[in-house]
mmCIF file of C-alpha atoms in Angstrom:
data_model
loop_
_atom_site.group_PDB
_atom_site.id
_atom_site.type_symbol
_atom_site.label_atom_id
_atom_site.label_comp_id
_atom_site.label_asym_id
_atom_site.label_seq_id
_atom_site.Cartn_x
_atom_site.Cartn_y
_atom_site.Cartn_z
ATOM 1 C CA MET A 1 97.321 80.788 96.526
ATOM 2 C CA GLU A 2 96.355 77.435 98.116
ATOM 3 C CA PHE A 3 97.283 76.709 101.818
ATOM 4 C CA ARG A 4 100.832 75.239 102.009
ATOM 5 C CA PHE A 5 102.600 74.298 105.200
ATOM 6 C CA ASP A 6 106.047 75.216 103.849
ATOM 7 C CA GLU A 7 104.733 78.810 102.858
ATOM 8 C CA ALA A 8 102.625 79.523 105.783
ATOM 9 C CA ILE A 9 104.727 78.330 108.731
ATOM 10 C CA PRO A 10 107.473 80.833 107.897
ATOM 11 C CA LEU A 11 105.117 83.677 107.941
ATOM 12 C CA LEU A 12 103.581 82.565 111.227
ATOM 13 C CA ARG A 13 106.990 82.324 112.652
ATOM 14 C CA ARG A 14 107.788 85.934 111.760
ATOM 15 C CA THR A 15 104.880 87.665 113.232
ATOM 16 C CA PRO A 16 106.308 88.259 116.781
ATOM 17 C CA GLY A 17 109.470 89.487 115.362
ATOM 18 C CA VAL A 18 107.649 92.095 112.988
ATOM 19 C CA LEU A 19 105.729 93.292 116.015
ATOM 20 C CA ARG A 20 108.973 93.699 118.129
ATOM 21 C CA ALA A 21 110.699 95.396 115.402
ATOM 22 C CA LEU A 22 107.657 97.755 114.941
ATOM 23 C CA LEU A 23 106.723 98.531 118.554
ATOM 24 C CA LEU A 24 109.499 97.856 121.182
ATOM 25 C CA GLN A 25 110.595 101.050 122.893
ATOM 26 C CA LEU A 26 108.436 103.157 120.496
ATOM 27 C CA PRO A 27 107.015 106.388 122.263
ATOM 28 C CA THR A 28 103.775 105.652 124.118
ATOM 29 C CA ALA A 29 101.863 107.910 122.105
ATOM 30 C CA TRP A 30 101.839 105.353 119.289
ATOM 31 C CA ILE A 31 101.447 102.194 121.509
ATOM 32 C CA ASP A 32 98.230 103.735 123.091
ATOM 33 C CA ALA A 33 96.840 105.264 119.926
ATOM 34 C CA THR A 34 93.352 104.152 118.658
ATOM 35 C CA GLU A 35 91.165 105.213 115.792
ATOM 36 C CA GLY A 36 88.526 106.538 118.176
ATOM 37 C CA PRO A 37 86.206 105.120 120.920
ATOM 38 C CA GLY A 38 85.629 101.405 120.616
ATOM 39 C CA THR A 39 88.780 100.923 118.365
ATOM 40 C CA TRP A 40 91.950 98.944 119.397
ATOM 41 C CA SER A 41 95.369 100.366 120.237
ATOM 42 C CA PRO A 42 98.690 98.475 118.910
ATOM 43 C CA PHE A 43 98.783 97.434 122.830
ATOM 44 C CA ASP A 44 95.250 95.919 122.569
ATOM 45 C CA VAL A 45 96.107 94.049 119.435
ATOM 46 C CA VAL A 46 99.042 92.379 120.990
ATOM 47 C CA GLY A 47 96.925 91.167 123.761
ATOM 48 C CA HIS A 48 94.339 89.890 121.271
ATOM 49 C CA LEU A 49 97.018 87.859 119.448
ATOM 50 C CA ILE A 50 98.129 86.374 122.857
ATOM 51 C CA HIS A 51 94.591 85.169 123.437
ATOM 52 C CA GLY A 52 94.316 83.687 120.104
ATOM 53 C CA GLU A 53 97.413 81.642 120.787
ATOM 54 C CA ARG A 54 95.947 80.343 124.105
ATOM 55 C CA THR A 55 92.464 79.522 122.924
ATOM 56 C CA ASP A 56 92.120 79.672 119.202
ATOM 57 C CA TRP A 57 94.773 78.406 116.783
ATOM 58 C CA VAL A 58 96.327 75.151 117.945
ATOM 59 C CA PRO A 59 93.544 74.383 120.560
ATOM 60 C CA ARG A 60 91.053 74.247 117.506
ATOM 61 C CA ILE A 61 93.411 72.116 115.426
ATOM 62 C CA GLU A 62 93.431 69.691 118.294
ATOM 63 C CA HIS A 63 89.716 70.057 118.761
ATOM 64 C CA MET A 64 89.103 69.141 115.067
ATOM 65 C CA LEU A 65 91.589 66.153 115.416
ATOM 66 C CA GLU A 66 89.707 64.897 118.345
ATOM 67 C CA HIS A 67 86.020 65.666 117.526
ATOM 68 C CA GLY A 68 85.909 66.277 113.877
ATOM 69 C CA ASP A 69 82.843 68.248 113.024
ATOM 70 C CA ARG A 70 80.661 66.520 115.681
ATOM 71 C CA VAL A 71 81.455 69.155 118.492
ATOM 72 C CA PRO A 72 81.486 72.773 117.588
ATOM 73 C CA PHE A 73 84.680 74.816 118.702
ATOM 74 C CA PRO A 74 84.278 76.745 122.017
ATOM 75 C CA PRO A 75 83.394 80.315 120.929
ATOM 76 C CA PHE A 76 86.523 82.757 120.714
ATOM 77 C CA ASP A 77 86.338 85.856 122.896
ATOM 78 C CA ARG A 78 87.730 88.722 120.659
ATOM 79 C CA GLU A 79 87.905 91.143 123.498
ATOM 80 C CA ALA A 80 89.482 89.049 126.205
ATOM 81 C CA MET A 81 92.569 91.152 126.169
ATOM 82 C CA PHE A 82 90.930 94.196 127.555
ATOM 83 C CA SER A 83 90.947 92.539 131.106
ATOM 84 C CA ALA A 84 93.885 90.073 130.447
ATOM 85 C CA SER A 85 96.322 92.926 129.675
ATOM 86 C CA ARG A 86 95.401 95.192 132.288
ATOM 87 C CA GLY A 87 98.511 96.364 134.313
ATOM 88 C CA ARG A 88 100.974 94.589 131.944
ATOM 89 C CA SER A 89 103.630 96.368 129.866
ATOM 90 C CA LEU A 90 104.064 96.121 126.138
ATOM 91 C CA VAL A 91 107.283 94.482 126.498
ATOM 92 C CA GLU A 92 105.812 91.825 128.666
ATOM 93 C CA LEU A 93 103.018 91.334 126.168
ATOM 94 C CA LEU A 94 105.460 91.012 123.160
ATOM 95 C CA GLU A 95 107.568 88.458 125.159
ATOM 96 C CA THR A 96 104.415 86.476 126.188
ATOM 97 C CA PHE A 97 103.222 86.387 122.475
ATOM 98 C CA SER A 98 106.709 85.310 121.081
ATOM 99 C CA GLU A 99 106.803 82.544 123.444
ATOM 100 C CA LEU A 100 103.337 81.380 122.872
ATOM 101 C CA ARG A 101 103.874 81.425 119.183
ATOM 102 C CA ALA A 102 106.949 79.473 119.339
ATOM 103 C CA GLN A 103 105.094 76.823 121.471
ATOM 104 C CA SER A 104 102.266 76.857 119.066
ATOM 105 C CA LEU A 105 104.390 75.986 116.165
ATOM 106 C CA THR A 106 106.168 73.228 118.086
ATOM 107 C CA ARG A 107 102.814 71.884 119.147
ATOM 108 C CA LEU A 108 101.805 72.029 115.456
ATOM 109 C CA ASP A 109 104.922 70.387 114.230
ATOM 110 C CA ALA A 110 104.494 67.534 116.696
ATOM 111 C CA LEU A 111 101.113 66.860 115.330
ATOM 112 C CA GLY A 112 102.878 65.736 112.156
ATOM 113 C CA LEU A 113 100.009 67.118 109.760
ATOM 114 C CA THR A 114 100.263 66.560 106.188
ATOM 115 C CA ASP A 115 98.296 67.928 103.202
ATOM 116 C CA ALA A 116 95.867 64.964 103.516
ATOM 117 C CA ASP A 117 94.787 66.540 106.981
ATOM 118 C CA LEU A 118 93.837 70.071 105.377
ATOM 119 C CA SER A 119 90.436 68.557 104.402
ATOM 120 C CA ARG A 120 89.561 67.471 107.825
ATOM 121 C CA ARG A 121 86.294 69.130 109.044
ATOM 122 C CA GLY A 122 85.407 70.996 112.092
ATOM 123 C CA GLN A 123 82.224 72.829 113.293
ATOM 124 C CA HIS A 124 82.509 76.437 113.697
ATOM 125 C CA PRO A 125 79.844 77.822 116.108
ATOM 126 C CA GLU A 126 78.680 80.344 113.576
ATOM 127 C CA PHE A 127 79.892 79.289 110.141
ATOM 128 C CA GLY A 128 79.038 75.461 110.473
ATOM 129 C CA VAL A 129 81.516 73.197 108.749
ATOM 130 C CA VAL A 130 84.921 74.355 108.032
ATOM 131 C CA THR A 131 88.077 72.667 107.080
ATOM 132 C CA MET A 132 91.592 72.452 108.905
ATOM 133 C CA GLY A 133 92.933 73.923 105.745
ATOM 134 C CA GLN A 134 90.746 76.930 105.988
ATOM 135 C CA HIS A 135 91.486 77.366 109.695
ATOM 136 C CA LEU A 136 95.235 77.364 109.014
ATOM 137 C CA ALA A 137 95.001 79.719 106.259
ATOM 138 C CA THR A 138 92.931 82.091 108.537
ATOM 139 C CA TRP A 139 95.771 81.897 111.188
ATOM 140 C CA VAL A 140 98.022 83.563 108.540
ATOM 141 C CA ALA A 141 95.626 86.078 107.228
ATOM 142 C CA HIS A 142 94.554 87.046 110.786
ATOM 143 C CA ASP A 143 98.159 87.617 111.684
ATOM 144 C CA LEU A 144 98.645 89.787 108.813
ATOM 145 C CA GLY A 145 95.396 91.546 109.314
ATOM 146 C CA HIS A 146 96.383 92.615 112.834
ATOM 147 C CA VAL A 147 99.866 93.911 111.634
ATOM 148 C CA SER A 148 98.157 95.977 108.956
ATOM 149 C CA GLN A 149 95.714 97.170 111.858
ATOM 150 C CA VAL A 150 98.622 98.164 114.114
ATOM 151 C CA VAL A 151 100.246 100.062 111.122
ATOM 152 C CA ARG A 152 97.175 101.613 110.125
ATOM 153 C CA VAL A 153 96.350 102.864 113.566
ATOM 154 C CA MET A 154 99.559 104.602 113.779
ATOM 155 C CA ALA A 155 99.469 106.197 110.415
ATOM 156 C CA ARG A 156 95.973 107.602 111.043
ATOM 157 C CA GLN A 157 97.527 109.645 114.077
ATOM 158 C CA TYR A 158 98.932 111.937 111.177
ATOM 159 C CA SER A 159 95.910 112.264 109.137
ATOM 160 C CA ASP A 160 95.764 115.960 109.674
ATOM 161 C CA ALA A 161 99.549 116.441 110.077
ATOM 162 C CA VAL A 162 100.166 115.428 106.491
ATOM 163 C CA GLY A 163 98.287 118.319 105.044
ATOM 164 C CA PRO A 164 97.312 117.890 101.256
ATOM 165 C CA TRP A 165 99.346 114.698 101.037
ATOM 166 C CA ARG A 166 96.263 112.988 102.666
ATOM 167 C CA ALA A 167 94.728 112.704 99.042
ATOM 168 C CA TYR A 168 97.746 110.342 97.983
ATOM 169 C CA LEU A 169 97.849 108.296 101.227
ATOM 170 C CA SER A 170 95.147 105.495 100.936
ATOM 171 C CA ILE A 171 96.037 104.207 104.404
ATOM 172 C CA LEU A 172 94.475 107.482 105.890
ATOM 173 C CA LYS A 173 91.060 106.873 104.127
ATOM 174 C CA ARG A 174 88.202 105.528 106.125
ATOM 175 C CA ALA A 175 87.158 102.123 104.799
ATOM 176 C CA MET B 1 98.779 113.841 116.839
ATOM 177 C CA GLU B 2 100.749 116.765 115.756
ATOM 178 C CA PHE B 3 104.151 115.940 113.994
ATOM 179 C CA ARG B 4 106.991 115.739 116.617
ATOM 180 C CA PHE B 5 110.540 114.955 115.690
ATOM 181 C CA ASP B 6 110.977 112.749 119.055
ATOM 182 C CA GLU B 7 107.910 110.635 118.067
ATOM 183 C CA ALA B 8 108.453 110.417 114.270
ATOM 184 C CA ILE B 9 112.248 109.596 114.112
ATOM 185 C CA PRO B 10 111.808 106.394 116.124
ATOM 186 C CA LEU B 11 109.260 105.072 113.600
ATOM 187 C CA LEU B 12 111.289 105.989 110.650
ATOM 188 C CA ARG B 13 114.287 104.357 111.999
ATOM 189 C CA ARG B 14 112.261 101.063 112.479
ATOM 190 C CA THR B 15 110.931 100.626 108.898
ATOM 191 C CA PRO B 16 113.941 98.736 107.396
ATOM 192 C CA GLY B 17 113.983 96.348 110.433
ATOM 193 C CA VAL B 18 110.059 95.710 110.131
ATOM 194 C CA LEU B 19 110.587 94.798 106.492
ATOM 195 C CA ARG B 20 113.574 92.507 107.126
ATOM 196 C CA ALA B 21 111.546 90.811 109.915
ATOM 197 C CA LEU B 22 108.679 90.459 107.534
ATOM 198 C CA LEU B 23 110.276 89.454 104.348
ATOM 199 C CA LEU B 24 113.809 88.041 104.593
ATOM 200 C CA GLN B 25 114.028 84.412 103.475
ATOM 201 C CA LEU B 26 110.387 84.173 103.022
ATOM 202 C CA PRO B 27 109.295 81.929 100.053
ATOM 203 C CA THR B 28 109.203 83.742 96.993
ATOM 204 C CA ALA B 29 105.551 83.021 96.415
ATOM 205 C CA TRP B 30 104.923 85.903 98.864
ATOM 206 C CA ILE B 31 107.646 88.322 97.736
ATOM 207 C CA ASP B 32 106.536 88.199 94.216
ATOM 208 C CA ALA B 33 102.677 88.172 94.926
ATOM 209 C CA THR B 34 100.553 91.039 93.729
ATOM 210 C CA GLU B 35 96.914 92.032 93.923
ATOM 211 C CA GLY B 36 96.634 91.567 90.182
ATOM 212 C CA PRO B 37 97.867 93.267 86.947
ATOM 213 C CA GLY B 38 99.287 96.709 87.543
ATOM 214 C CA THR B 39 99.657 96.260 91.388
ATOM 215 C CA TRP B 40 102.818 95.992 93.298
ATOM 216 C CA SER B 41 104.449 92.973 94.984
ATOM 217 C CA PRO B 42 106.359 93.275 98.158
ATOM 218 C CA PHE B 43 109.488 93.361 96.017
ATOM 219 C CA ASP B 44 108.348 96.220 94.082
ATOM 220 C CA VAL B 45 107.362 98.158 97.261
ATOM 221 C CA VAL B 46 111.007 97.814 98.660
ATOM 222 C CA GLY B 47 112.359 99.310 95.352
ATOM 223 C CA HIS B 48 109.749 102.245 95.716
ATOM 224 C CA LEU B 49 111.003 102.860 99.205
ATOM 225 C CA ILE B 50 114.605 102.915 98.042
ATOM 226 C CA HIS B 51 113.600 105.504 95.321
ATOM 227 C CA GLY B 52 112.094 107.573 97.956
ATOM 228 C CA GLU B 53 115.328 107.767 100.032
ATOM 229 C CA ARG B 54 117.217 108.895 96.960
ATOM 230 C CA THR B 55 114.920 111.474 95.559
ATOM 231 C CA ASP B 56 112.078 112.451 97.973
ATOM 232 C CA TRP B 57 112.444 112.629 101.634
ATOM 233 C CA VAL B 58 115.634 114.340 102.776
ATOM 234 C CA PRO B 59 116.296 115.828 99.086
ATOM 235 C CA ARG B 60 112.997 117.676 99.306
ATOM 236 C CA ILE B 61 113.821 119.002 102.877
ATOM 237 C CA GLU B 62 117.136 120.283 101.677
ATOM 238 C CA HIS B 63 115.332 121.832 98.565
ATOM 239 C CA MET B 64 112.972 123.635 100.929
ATOM 240 C CA LEU B 65 115.858 124.947 103.007
ATOM 241 C CA GLU B 66 117.439 126.325 99.884
ATOM 242 C CA HIS B 67 114.630 127.533 97.772
ATOM 243 C CA GLY B 68 111.609 127.845 100.121
ATOM 244 C CA ASP B 69 108.443 127.906 98.089
ATOM 245 C CA ARG B 70 110.032 129.798 95.151
ATOM 246 C CA VAL B 71 111.177 126.610 93.256
ATOM 247 C CA PRO B 72 108.877 123.547 93.009
ATOM 248 C CA PHE B 73 110.160 120.074 94.004
ATOM 249 C CA PRO B 74 111.201 117.911 91.129
ATOM 250 C CA PRO B 75 108.389 115.568 90.541
ATOM 251 C CA PHE B 76 108.765 112.158 92.221
ATOM 252 C CA ASP B 77 108.578 109.010 89.918
ATOM 253 C CA ARG B 78 106.470 106.682 91.851
ATOM 254 C CA GLU B 79 107.240 103.783 89.429
ATOM 255 C CA ALA B 80 111.071 104.250 88.893
ATOM 256 C CA MET B 81 111.656 100.969 90.790
ATOM 257 C CA PHE B 82 110.389 98.862 87.932
ATOM 258 C CA SER B 83 113.618 99.439 86.098
ATOM 259 C CA ALA B 84 115.944 100.146 89.015
ATOM 260 C CA SER B 85 115.142 96.920 90.828
ATOM 261 C CA ARG B 86 115.478 94.620 87.854
ATOM 262 C CA GLY B 87 117.970 91.858 88.287
ATOM 263 C CA ARG B 88 118.530 92.540 92.051
ATOM 264 C CA SER B 89 117.425 90.382 94.832
ATOM 265 C CA LEU B 90 115.236 91.031 97.752
ATOM 266 C CA VAL B 91 118.189 90.753 100.092
ATOM 267 C CA GLU B 92 120.136 93.395 98.240
ATOM 268 C CA LEU B 93 117.128 95.714 98.114
ATOM 269 C CA LEU B 94 116.384 95.361 101.979
ATOM 270 C CA GLU B 95 120.198 96.133 102.499
ATOM 271 C CA THR B 96 120.135 99.050 100.326
ATOM 272 C CA PHE B 97 116.995 100.439 101.901
ATOM 273 C CA SER B 98 118.508 100.005 105.481
ATOM 274 C CA GLU B 99 121.656 101.843 104.451
ATOM 275 C CA LEU B 100 119.916 104.755 102.700
ATOM 276 C CA ARG B 101 117.338 105.156 105.607
ATOM 277 C CA ALA B 102 120.274 105.208 108.083
ATOM 278 C CA GLN B 103 122.079 107.871 105.991
ATOM 279 C CA SER B 104 118.881 109.897 105.534
ATOM 280 C CA LEU B 105 118.268 110.122 109.274
ATOM 281 C CA THR B 106 121.961 111.028 109.885
ATOM 282 C CA ARG B 107 121.526 113.794 107.145
ATOM 283 C CA LEU B 108 118.376 114.909 108.807
ATOM 284 C CA ASP B 109 119.919 115.087 112.144
ATOM 285 C CA ALA B 110 122.842 117.079 110.725
ATOM 286 C CA LEU B 111 120.335 119.694 109.626
ATOM 287 C CA GLY B 112 119.481 120.485 113.274
ATOM 288 C CA LEU B 113 115.965 121.159 112.438
ATOM 289 C CA THR B 114 113.736 122.296 115.305
ATOM 290 C CA ASP B 115 109.963 122.888 115.723
ATOM 291 C CA ALA B 116 110.362 126.307 114.347
ATOM 292 C CA ASP B 117 111.359 124.778 110.993
ATOM 293 C CA LEU B 118 108.201 122.849 110.544
ATOM 294 C CA SER B 119 106.321 125.912 109.329
ATOM 295 C CA ARG B 120 108.877 126.528 106.553
ATOM 296 C CA ARG B 121 107.373 126.388 103.172
ATOM 297 C CA GLY B 122 107.911 124.419 99.826
ATOM 298 C CA GLN B 123 106.230 124.277 96.534
ATOM 299 C CA HIS B 124 104.670 121.019 95.564
ATOM 300 C CA PRO B 125 104.332 120.587 91.818
ATOM 301 C CA GLU B 126 100.644 119.478 92.306
ATOM 302 C CA PHE B 127 99.475 120.596 95.608
ATOM 303 C CA GLY B 128 101.113 124.130 95.778
ATOM 304 C CA VAL B 129 102.374 125.406 99.077
ATOM 305 C CA VAL B 130 103.203 122.819 101.644
ATOM 306 C CA THR B 131 104.940 122.870 104.924
ATOM 307 C CA MET B 132 108.024 121.182 106.129
ATOM 308 C CA GLY B 133 105.953 119.502 108.839
ATOM 309 C CA GLN B 134 103.555 118.068 106.458
ATOM 310 C CA HIS B 135 106.316 117.018 104.337
ATOM 311 C CA LEU B 136 108.025 115.059 107.412
ATOM 312 C CA ALA B 137 104.607 113.676 108.603
ATOM 313 C CA THR B 138 103.979 112.335 105.309
ATOM 314 C CA TRP B 139 107.307 110.405 105.356
ATOM 315 C CA VAL B 140 106.120 108.677 108.437
ATOM 316 C CA ALA B 141 102.597 107.897 107.062
ATOM 317 C CA HIS B 142 104.056 106.596 103.667
ATOM 318 C CA ASP B 143 106.364 104.311 105.425
ATOM 319 C CA LEU B 144 103.393 102.835 107.359
ATOM 320 C CA GLY B 145 101.241 102.797 104.277
ATOM 321 C CA HIS B 146 103.739 100.675 102.437
ATOM 322 C CA VAL B 147 104.178 98.293 105.308
ATOM 323 C CA SER B 148 100.532 97.968 105.354
ATOM 324 C CA GLN B 149 100.426 97.286 101.615
ATOM 325 C CA VAL B 150 102.922 94.584 101.755
ATOM 326 C CA VAL B 151 101.097 92.856 104.547
ATOM 327 C CA ARG B 152 97.736 93.243 102.701
ATOM 328 C CA VAL B 153 99.140 91.745 99.281
ATOM 329 C CA MET B 154 100.484 88.820 101.282
ATOM 330 C CA ALA B 155 97.096 88.322 103.132
ATOM 331 C CA ARG B 156 94.988 88.477 99.936
ATOM 332 C CA GLN B 157 96.895 85.420 98.538
ATOM 333 C CA TYR B 158 94.675 83.344 100.997
ATOM 334 C CA SER B 159 91.480 85.264 100.084
ATOM 335 C CA ASP B 160 89.822 82.020 98.782
ATOM 336 C CA ALA B 161 91.872 79.655 101.120
ATOM 337 C CA VAL B 162 90.290 81.034 104.267
ATOM 338 C CA GLY B 163 86.873 79.815 103.251
ATOM 339 C CA PRO B 164 84.003 81.307 105.174
ATOM 340 C CA TRP B 165 86.267 83.280 107.624
ATOM 341 C CA ARG B 166 86.582 85.879 104.784
ATOM 342 C CA ALA B 167 83.595 87.528 106.277
ATOM 343 C CA TYR B 168 85.542 88.269 109.502
ATOM 344 C CA LEU B 169 88.800 89.320 107.765
ATOM 345 C CA SER B 170 88.498 93.012 106.754
ATOM 346 C CA ILE B 171 92.065 92.989 105.197
ATOM 347 C CA LEU B 172 90.784 90.622 102.606
ATOM 348 C CA LYS B 173 87.919 93.157 101.491
ATOM 349 C CA ARG B 174 88.508 95.214 98.415
ATOM 350 C CA ALA B 175 88.485 98.932 99.336
#
């Protein structure tokens, strides 16, 4: 599929609700579970998504509108949440993410972008020239990737508990 | 993690709401998307989960309570939904799944199982002897696996649209 605003926005709008439906009031054993040292828990992922709303998605769109590909995006800190989330509860993080996502979509809407803007160029600090359409499609795929990660981390807690069914459950297989 | 009723039931209870949050009223391009010929769309997955409620999860628990490992489970038809879902809408399927899941958990609760029941044995038509604990853990992991599948199928529609970000998005990489 090509990127289309009318298909992408409904997905972006849903992500906070999906994470609330999945995680709110779930036993903490799931919320704090990881896939081993150096991997992220569902709690960590929500913090990472918050940081993306603050510094990546709409800020980079505004950066592209202002600077085109003349000024590279400021780099994105993938692990900023390890300090930013400290001492906060999952409920707080989910509320913050919901509010920030709603604000992001309001800001996006106010920019009045059309299909003609999808070919606008930006300068990625690592990839070089990228387009606004690629950035927007990445926003969607990034959301879905992290929902998938949360679900995978939880499923893998039962890798041993499922016994022989492990052979049928591709989510339990190491990539 | 070992299987525990008080950790597993809250997850099983959430799955219909997660799928509603993700899929209800989403543009049909996402609902009918697949990963290519012979792969399942989000619509197909919801039908498959319905079939599991009807013929697999609680029915096999009841089968184990009645027959132990003396009588194999009836085989499960992974693809029954291709005929059963025909002509139905996603809204209908999501409602049906929500109702059936609620009924399954009510039936499970009425059985009054305790940790002592987790070692009860059943006869899987392919694997041989399995335990009730393994079957219950598989119910949870199977739910999560299919949520992950739905999300992956949608993300992969943007495999080309994301451009160079593809290198960072592990959800877009073929297993």
